[in-house]
XYZ file of C-alpha atoms in Angstrom:
574
model
C 16.894 -93.662 23.683
C 13.175 -94.805 23.538
C 12.235 -96.540 19.990
C 9.533 -94.090 19.527
C 11.466 -90.735 20.056
C 11.937 -88.557 17.152
C 9.218 -90.286 15.361
C 6.250 -89.293 13.572
C 2.998 -92.067 12.854
C 2.561 -91.425 9.413
C 6.529 -92.115 8.763
C 8.242 -95.709 7.768
C 10.124 -97.092 11.072
C 13.820 -94.903 11.146
C 17.108 -95.955 10.233
C 19.798 -97.103 12.426
C 22.544 -94.328 12.213
C 25.876 -96.230 11.064
C 29.109 -95.357 12.343
C 32.377 -95.210 9.630
C 33.696 -99.048 9.464
C 37.499 -99.651 9.397
C 39.712 -103.139 8.812
C 41.235 -104.029 12.291
C 44.949 -104.057 12.176
C 46.705 -107.843 11.792
C 46.649 -109.877 14.801
C 43.412 -108.053 16.395
C 40.754 -109.658 13.924
C 39.478 -111.985 16.756
C 39.392 -109.584 19.717
C 37.259 -107.376 17.554
C 35.090 -109.496 16.151
C 34.125 -110.596 19.361
C 33.624 -107.070 20.428
C 31.920 -106.091 17.273
C 29.574 -109.105 18.160
C 28.924 -107.487 21.794
C 28.325 -103.832 19.989
C 25.559 -105.601 17.726
C 23.992 -107.077 21.006
C 23.956 -103.822 22.320
C 22.475 -102.227 19.693
C 19.741 -104.819 18.956
C 18.747 -104.610 22.710
C 19.235 -100.796 23.517
C 18.815 -99.282 20.250
C 21.789 -96.303 21.500
C 22.400 -95.035 18.137
C 20.339 -91.998 17.384
C 17.911 -93.151 14.438
C 17.539 -91.243 11.387
C 14.123 -91.036 9.437
C 14.377 -91.961 5.878
C 11.492 -91.146 3.760
C 10.478 -87.822 1.850
C 10.028 -85.850 5.261
C 13.380 -86.911 6.971
C 16.582 -87.964 5.371
C 19.891 -89.212 6.726
C 22.798 -86.635 6.212
C 25.721 -88.268 4.756
C 28.842 -87.500 7.158
C 32.170 -86.468 5.835
C 35.081 -88.290 6.321
C 36.668 -87.755 9.508
C 40.145 -88.755 10.549
C 40.187 -93.154 11.411
C 39.733 -93.955 14.685
C 42.112 -96.791 16.702
C 40.696 -99.865 16.905
C 39.884 -99.579 20.065
C 37.576 -96.476 19.298
C 35.828 -98.826 16.809
C 35.004 -101.600 19.532
C 33.256 -99.321 21.856
C 29.556 -98.220 20.942
C 29.220 -94.193 20.722
C 27.776 -92.112 23.589
C 24.564 -90.586 23.359
C 25.069 -86.853 20.944
C 25.174 -83.842 23.257
C 23.342 -81.647 20.667
C 20.597 -82.812 18.570
C 19.787 -80.779 15.562
C 17.078 -80.936 13.063
C 17.271 -79.296 9.941
C 15.434 -78.969 6.564
C 16.678 -81.864 3.810
C 18.426 -79.076 1.811
C 20.391 -77.450 4.133
C 21.115 -80.331 6.201
C 24.444 -81.427 4.342
C 25.714 -77.705 5.137
C 24.969 -78.034 9.006
C 26.089 -81.679 9.125
C 29.966 -80.642 7.597
C 29.809 -77.800 10.057
C 29.016 -80.188 12.911
C 32.118 -82.601 11.713
C 34.267 -79.766 11.567
C 33.965 -79.245 15.569
C 35.441 -83.230 16.077
C 38.919 -83.179 17.276
C 41.400 -85.233 15.365
C 41.020 -89.242 16.067
C 37.540 -88.598 17.467
C 35.185 -91.203 15.918
C 31.909 -90.124 18.205
C 30.873 -86.613 17.121
C 29.328 -84.751 20.037
C 26.457 -83.207 17.333
C 23.776 -85.595 15.376
C 22.137 -84.126 12.693
C 18.750 -85.217 11.700
C 17.597 -83.948 7.779
C 13.527 -83.493 8.096
C 10.749 -81.497 7.232
C 9.523 -78.574 9.258
C 6.061 -80.421 9.940
C 7.401 -83.575 10.866
C 9.669 -81.495 13.649
C 7.247 -79.586 15.128
C 4.883 -83.016 15.659
C 8.063 -84.540 17.133
C 8.686 -85.471 21.002
C 10.678 -84.362 22.202
C 12.159 -81.372 20.368
C 15.061 -80.672 18.765
C 18.172 -78.899 20.902
C 18.411 -77.261 17.688
C 16.214 -76.541 15.002
C 16.608 -75.084 11.163
C 13.409 -74.865 9.827
C 13.121 -73.451 6.535
C 10.962 -70.913 7.171
C 10.639 -68.731 10.340
C 7.187 -68.997 10.514
C 7.801 -72.612 11.741
C 9.153 -71.352 15.052
C 5.904 -69.109 15.500
C 4.183 -72.261 15.338
C 6.033 -74.074 17.646
C 5.378 -70.920 19.933
C 2.092 -71.210 19.871
C 2.203 -75.070 21.161
C 4.310 -74.152 23.729
C 7.811 -75.086 22.327
C 10.607 -71.953 23.369
C 12.927 -71.709 20.622
C 15.243 -68.382 20.761
C 17.375 -67.141 17.772
C 20.465 -65.003 17.545
C 20.838 -62.718 14.588
C 19.166 -63.275 11.524
C 18.821 -66.247 9.837
C 21.501 -68.363 8.129
C 20.394 -68.134 4.748
C 17.393 -67.432 2.080
C 16.366 -69.199 -0.826
C 12.967 -68.012 -3.062
C 10.771 -70.010 -4.051
C 10.751 -71.057 -7.980
C 7.898 -72.481 -10.570
C 10.190 -75.227 -12.647
C 9.931 -77.588 -14.721
C 11.346 -79.367 -17.987
C 12.444 -76.939 -20.301
C 10.496 -78.382 -23.205
C 7.312 -77.017 -21.778
C 9.051 -74.086 -20.782
C 6.423 -72.100 -23.154
C 3.576 -72.951 -21.171
C 4.030 -72.150 -18.039
C 6.789 -69.200 -18.215
C 6.242 -67.375 -21.458
C 9.437 -65.248 -21.957
C 10.799 -67.208 -19.136
C 8.610 -65.320 -16.608
C 6.407 -67.886 -14.380
C 3.664 -66.635 -12.330
C 1.089 -67.977 -10.430
C -1.614 -67.224 -12.586
C 0.043 -68.427 -15.559
C 0.132 -71.892 -13.648
C -3.860 -71.594 -12.733
C -4.868 -71.220 -16.301
C -2.468 -73.453 -17.855
C -3.997 -76.171 -15.347
C -7.952 -74.790 -16.418
C -7.089 -75.019 -19.937
C -4.931 -78.362 -19.672
C -2.309 -77.084 -21.312
C 0.097 -78.778 -18.837
C 0.802 -82.286 -18.793
C 0.422 -82.237 -15.176
C 0.976 -79.739 -12.154
C 2.343 -80.971 -8.645
C 2.729 -79.250 -5.075
C 4.359 -79.965 -1.732
C 2.273 -81.025 1.137
C 1.052 -77.603 2.568
C 1.003 -78.599 6.346
C 4.726 -80.396 6.707
C 6.619 -78.615 4.009
C 7.492 -74.981 3.707
C 7.866 -75.200 -0.142
C 3.984 -76.361 -0.082
C 3.054 -74.049 3.070
C 4.834 -71.098 1.244
C 3.221 -71.694 -2.309
C -0.338 -71.685 -1.137
C 0.497 -68.690 1.172
C 1.729 -66.971 -2.441
C -0.691 -67.983 -4.381
C -3.749 -66.762 -2.226
C -2.119 -63.434 -2.396
C -1.496 -63.660 -5.929
C -5.285 -64.171 -6.294
C -6.259 -61.791 -3.680
C -4.392 -58.915 -5.796
C -6.673 -59.635 -8.644
C -9.984 -60.249 -7.329
C -11.183 -57.677 -4.915
C -13.577 -60.447 -3.110
C -12.224 -62.782 -0.789
C -14.495 -65.530 -1.521
C -13.638 -65.076 -5.423
C -9.764 -65.446 -4.571
C -10.013 -68.645 -2.714
C -12.056 -70.351 -5.124
C -9.626 -69.281 -8.001
C -6.429 -70.561 -5.992
C -8.401 -73.994 -5.477
C -9.090 -74.414 -9.050
C -5.628 -75.159 -9.484
C -6.130 -77.398 -6.514
C -8.502 -78.993 -7.762
C -6.360 -79.958 -11.169
C -3.059 -81.135 -9.240
C -1.808 -84.251 -10.251
C -0.347 -84.437 -6.961
C -0.905 -82.266 -3.601
C 1.848 -84.119 -1.646
C 4.854 -84.164 -4.009
C 8.409 -84.122 -3.134
C 10.240 -81.562 -5.578
C 13.478 -83.632 -4.297
C 12.102 -86.762 -5.549
C 10.966 -85.022 -9.068
C 14.381 -83.596 -9.865
C 15.773 -86.743 -8.946
C 13.118 -88.778 -11.192
C 14.318 -86.232 -14.116
C 18.038 -86.721 -13.646
C 17.715 -90.123 -14.327
C 15.890 -89.615 -17.585
C 17.185 -88.411 -21.173
C 16.318 -86.396 -23.298
C 14.132 -89.030 -25.345
C 12.520 -90.310 -22.355
C 9.246 -88.813 -23.030
C 7.497 -89.763 -19.342
C 10.178 -87.074 -17.890
C 7.916 -84.217 -19.296
C 4.573 -85.812 -17.286
C 6.758 -84.543 -13.844
C 5.089 -81.373 -15.192
C 5.331 -78.178 -13.083
C 6.148 -77.559 -9.184
C 7.600 -75.274 -7.050
C 10.652 -75.606 -5.186
C 13.316 -73.469 -3.500
C 15.731 -71.805 -5.978
C 18.656 -73.802 -4.017
C 17.314 -76.946 -4.949
C 16.846 -75.691 -8.802
C 20.256 -74.523 -9.036
C 21.832 -77.912 -7.533
C 20.126 -79.637 -10.572
C 21.151 -77.241 -13.300
C 24.652 -77.518 -11.839
C 24.853 -81.037 -12.486
C 23.934 -80.245 -16.265
C 21.799 -83.285 -16.238
C 20.120 -84.481 -20.001
C 16.794 -83.141 -19.046
C 16.976 -79.545 -18.505
C 14.567 -77.636 -16.565
C 13.631 -73.835 -16.640
C 11.873 -71.613 -14.620
C 11.659 -68.826 -11.705
C 10.201 -66.774 -8.866
C 6.890 -66.014 -10.108
C 6.165 -62.431 -10.693
C 3.145 -62.006 -9.163
C 3.681 -63.723 -5.813
C 7.526 -63.841 -4.908
C 8.025 -65.491 -1.379
C 11.503 -66.402 0.645
C 12.250 -69.620 2.285
C 14.640 -68.521 5.167
C 16.568 -70.495 7.615
C 16.960 -69.267 11.651
C 19.053 -70.938 13.763
C 17.055 -71.747 16.542
C 18.035 -73.356 20.143
C 15.690 -74.958 22.497
C 15.773 -73.581 26.359
C 17.942 -75.569 28.075
C 20.010 -77.115 25.371
C 23.881 -77.220 25.959
C 24.993 -73.489 25.277
C 28.346 -73.509 24.301
C 28.205 -76.549 22.106
C 24.880 -74.963 20.377
C 27.036 -71.589 19.740
C 29.984 -73.015 18.373
C 27.843 -75.184 15.775
C 26.316 -72.212 14.820
C 29.945 -70.284 14.238
C 30.968 -72.774 12.131
C 28.076 -72.542 9.741
C 29.852 -70.195 7.285
C 28.358 -67.698 4.712
C 30.637 -69.201 2.422
C 29.420 -72.680 2.781
C 26.169 -71.737 2.392
C 26.611 -69.508 -0.751
C 28.554 -72.289 -2.034
C 25.159 -74.654 -1.561
C 23.174 -72.303 -3.523
C 21.656 -70.348 -0.968
C 21.647 -66.463 -0.516
C 23.337 -64.405 2.337
C 20.069 -62.030 1.748
C 16.572 -61.857 1.644
C 14.883 -61.446 -1.610
C 13.919 -57.456 -2.312
C 10.229 -57.129 -2.542
C 9.395 -60.492 -1.514
C 6.268 -61.334 0.382
C 6.320 -61.383 4.098
C 4.249 -63.875 5.706
C 1.521 -62.698 8.580
C 3.346 -62.965 11.459
C 0.279 -65.119 13.285
C 0.937 -68.233 12.010
C -2.859 -69.491 12.512
C -3.545 -67.109 9.294
C -1.162 -69.572 7.529
C -2.118 -72.745 8.829
C -5.543 -72.501 7.996
C -5.127 -71.792 4.342
C -2.832 -74.798 4.265
C -5.494 -77.295 6.052
C -8.277 -75.501 3.383
C -5.979 -76.387 0.983
C -5.086 -80.190 2.491
C -8.737 -80.857 3.033
C -9.457 -80.590 -0.252
C -11.487 -83.864 -0.905
C -9.881 -85.870 -4.010
C -12.785 -88.285 -4.101
C -15.188 -87.986 -7.262
C -18.080 -85.301 -6.847
C -21.686 -85.495 -7.811
C -23.541 -82.111 -7.929
C -26.542 -80.955 -8.860
C -27.124 -77.107 -9.337
C -30.304 -75.595 -8.843
C -30.748 -72.093 -9.969
C -33.718 -69.766 -9.105
C -35.117 -68.404 -12.253
C -38.019 -66.532 -10.417
C -38.908 -62.966 -11.604
C -37.176 -61.709 -8.793
C -33.754 -62.740 -10.439
C -34.824 -59.642 -13.001
C -34.240 -57.310 -10.394
C -31.445 -54.190 -10.742
C -28.715 -53.578 -8.003
C -25.617 -51.640 -8.067
C -22.632 -53.697 -8.187
C -19.689 -53.590 -6.360
C -18.143 -51.190 -9.182
C -21.203 -49.224 -9.252
C -22.684 -50.255 -12.284
C -26.280 -50.827 -12.295
C -27.073 -54.138 -13.343
C -29.755 -56.854 -12.611
C -29.242 -60.180 -10.504
C -29.673 -62.647 -13.704
C -26.588 -60.884 -15.296
C -24.206 -60.815 -12.126
C -25.251 -64.649 -12.250
C -24.402 -64.916 -15.801
C -20.983 -63.205 -15.228
C -20.068 -65.808 -12.163
C -21.389 -68.763 -13.446
C -19.313 -68.664 -16.741
C -16.016 -68.929 -14.919
C -17.508 -70.963 -12.394
C -18.292 -73.729 -14.673
C -14.257 -74.101 -14.880
C -14.099 -74.428 -11.196
C -14.998 -78.324 -11.117
C -12.623 -81.134 -11.507
C -12.747 -83.640 -14.048
C -13.757 -86.005 -11.921
C -17.279 -84.145 -11.476
C -20.552 -85.700 -12.458
C -23.084 -82.549 -12.815
C -26.293 -81.680 -13.832
C -28.246 -78.350 -13.571
C -31.721 -77.284 -13.386
C -33.730 -74.254 -13.149
C -36.594 -73.287 -11.122
C -39.495 -71.062 -11.437
C -43.091 -71.175 -12.842
C -43.852 -68.894 -15.634
C -47.319 -70.251 -15.753
C -49.839 -71.599 -13.177
C -49.368 -75.403 -14.983
C -45.814 -75.070 -15.355
C -43.899 -77.469 -13.853
C -41.616 -76.579 -10.939
C -38.029 -76.789 -12.464
C -36.643 -77.797 -15.379
C -33.537 -79.832 -16.409
C -30.842 -77.452 -18.201
C -27.879 -79.727 -18.508
C -28.638 -83.765 -17.857
C -26.533 -85.319 -15.042
C -23.300 -86.975 -16.299
C -19.290 -86.570 -16.398
C -18.450 -82.798 -16.701
C -16.085 -83.822 -19.158
C -17.970 -86.393 -21.314
C -19.640 -85.379 -24.715
C -23.297 -84.597 -24.814
C -24.987 -83.204 -27.945
C -21.567 -82.438 -29.597
C -20.087 -80.740 -26.939
C -18.712 -81.293 -23.371
C -21.017 -81.019 -20.391
C -18.665 -78.357 -18.802
C -18.901 -76.402 -22.068
C -23.130 -76.927 -21.745
C -22.604 -75.688 -18.403
C -20.972 -72.617 -19.257
C -23.219 -72.095 -22.148
C -26.679 -72.593 -20.207
C -25.682 -70.191 -17.684
C -24.577 -67.549 -19.715
C -27.689 -67.706 -21.815
C -29.793 -67.837 -18.448
C -32.561 -65.252 -18.615
C -35.308 -65.650 -15.609
C -39.139 -64.879 -16.897
C -40.728 -62.236 -15.265
C -43.522 -62.468 -12.696
C -42.352 -66.295 -12.421
C -43.140 -68.178 -8.821
C -40.539 -69.608 -6.776
C -41.332 -73.306 -6.362
C -38.153 -73.605 -3.664
C -39.378 -76.426 -1.627
C -40.596 -78.741 -4.237
C -37.391 -78.347 -6.434
C -35.382 -79.247 -2.966
C -37.424 -82.195 -2.649
C -37.158 -83.495 -6.301
C -33.284 -82.773 -6.344
C -32.573 -84.536 -3.147
C -34.758 -87.664 -4.191
C -32.786 -88.201 -7.215
C -29.460 -87.590 -5.589
C -30.114 -90.175 -2.864
C -30.427 -92.653 -5.879
C -26.730 -91.964 -7.578
C -25.215 -91.544 -4.070
C -22.706 -94.281 -4.004
C -19.217 -95.607 -2.042
C -16.307 -93.113 -2.366
C -18.155 -90.200 -3.769
C -19.372 -87.164 -2.467
C -23.009 -86.164 -3.399
C -24.704 -82.466 -3.061
C -27.267 -80.267 -4.017
C -26.279 -76.780 -4.485
C -29.478 -74.305 -4.578
C -29.231 -70.634 -4.910
C -32.065 -68.528 -4.270
C -32.934 -64.742 -3.980
C -36.604 -65.584 -2.197
C -38.747 -67.721 -0.336
C -41.555 -70.569 -1.208
C -44.282 -69.146 -2.658
C -46.528 -68.219 -5.592
C -46.999 -71.622 -7.378
C -49.154 -74.640 -6.925
C -46.221 -75.843 -4.984
C -45.934 -74.059 -2.131
C -46.130 -75.623 1.434
C -45.662 -75.008 4.687
C -41.771 -74.996 6.354
C -42.875 -78.167 8.759
C -44.410 -79.966 5.714
C -41.323 -79.451 3.449
C -39.163 -80.378 6.495
C -40.926 -83.831 7.234
C -40.944 -84.898 3.632
C -37.179 -83.918 3.409
C -36.119 -86.036 6.111
C -38.426 -88.899 5.765
C -36.357 -90.123 2.838
C -32.996 -89.567 4.504
C -30.339 -92.524 4.322
C -27.352 -92.084 6.761
C -25.461 -94.653 4.392
C -26.336 -92.297 1.705
C -25.822 -88.675 2.490
C -27.152 -85.965 0.431
C -26.186 -82.380 1.942
C -27.705 -79.220 1.055
C -25.498 -76.423 0.288
C -28.089 -73.469 0.102
C -26.755 -70.123 -1.052
C -29.143 -67.451 -0.329
C -28.643 -64.542 -2.716
C -29.782 -60.939 -1.617
C -31.847 -59.484 1.104
C -34.930 -61.073 0.527
C -33.628 -64.781 0.831
C -35.384 -66.686 3.322
C -32.255 -67.411 5.131
C -34.637 -69.607 7.866
C -35.712 -71.750 5.681
C -32.193 -72.204 4.064
C -30.722 -73.187 7.224
C -33.684 -75.460 7.984
C -32.680 -77.493 4.849
C -29.053 -77.329 5.365
C -29.173 -78.650 8.955
C -31.704 -81.196 7.958
C -29.240 -82.889 5.454
C -25.979 -82.367 7.065
C -25.063 -79.409 4.711
C -24.557 -75.317 5.242
C -26.277 -72.290 4.255
C -24.731 -69.601 3.038
C -25.801 -65.436 2.916
C -24.477 -63.563 0.170
C -26.332 -60.494 2.003
C -25.318 -57.727 -0.791
C -26.776 -59.086 -4.004
C -23.468 -57.542 -5.734
C -21.969 -60.825 -3.295
C -23.322 -63.685 -5.794
C -20.202 -64.394 -7.201
C -18.718 -64.791 -3.481
C -21.759 -67.357 -2.662
C -20.998 -69.389 -5.124
C -17.598 -69.392 -4.131
C -18.754 -70.243 -1.020
C -20.743 -72.973 -1.975
C -18.342 -74.535 -4.008
C -15.752 -74.659 -1.045
C -18.376 -76.193 1.417
C -19.033 -78.787 -1.121
C -15.294 -79.444 -1.122
C -14.972 -80.293 2.260
C -12.789 -76.950 2.970
């Protein structure tokens, strides 16, 4: 088959699928050697063996021993397989064993070729397999949306719930009382109580995709505001040691270690399937792992047997029948779904949009300048979502205190308050000097300083709003700091319009001055959050457009937290 078939441009070159070797009988050595040379030439010229991808997304499946072929059979190349099967790596060995069992005695070449590969790689492959056993039915829905036609007969072959796992030595940190949860994982990452947290690729693996879904569901249950729920989920994303880890590789790494190897525990915590978890435990390695299904978001990987339109019907049916429940349960899979497990949405777009947002989170170093409106209007009373009578300022204090924990360790940050309590007041004051977020300043980290300053935020009554001058000054300062390999942004939050100060200027004058010093090689986008119905959204949209940023309307004054969350998401390229 053509060299580029069944290949993913992101993956290494696939390996040749080698057939078992058997020594020739006496007296036949020369003839078979000549035949072997011919076979090698044919293989090199035509690439007739079906290739198997060998990396974290696709690995060859070890084929069980079959009856030894005759010498004549050994001298002949195998024909193309009649049925090509792609299966999730963890279930592929079971599928391969069933496929081998279909071969007749003395038959060297199997009619079925099984490829172990992650679902995302299959989804992007051309041509598609005849039979596909992904690790979740959501991949079939995604394939259907792309025009691929698969049919399933009956329910999935098996199920395996996702678990949060890690070395036993740190079990109390992520699974107190033996009960892990997504919320505990988030808090452990924020408070740096865990050596590392790793997640699989959410766009190519089922474990990654369903983990992001379950994490989002868990944060949504504890936060009525969707923006805050997203923000909390992405807090974990910002603290990951890796967002494209391979759980099987992590388990292999631990299996190779000893109890005395401290580096083992740096593997940290990661989601995997129960089947992989149990297989590791069953092997009784020196370094033990603990874990379980997260209490606040259980979700199953399920394994449908899907047949492509036009595939050999009889052979695919015989293979399906050969995959027994006993073989699957012996391999660590469940014969039924987990009671109470989350059901992924029927429309795959919801899942994959969240996965893309997760994956698009920028891991580059961030430089952020926060500009917070401290004018008198921020003291106005409003009614929050819980029906409390509060001020805009008090909501900012509540939201900002938690927001201080959401920036990654590679962030440099500064914060200004802007407002003019008197005619001669400056346009803004520096509350947190710019620098590394976790670097020490005045005896405490800048992160702690940020939380303390926001916690003590008190707008001055009757203060004017020098919005335009503050934005100009902020952008000018950050343009000097912009550097290759960093994302430099200005985040401004205001509930009003420019005015009431000696710094007032027209919209046209402001935009002219804002764009005058722009350098395409050193962009500094403005992310502007308009807080409440009094915010001048046209002005905020103008400054965002002029700098390549984004304007966000938090129309309900009680939605301040959502506005901050939206700004955070926008700043991180989500």
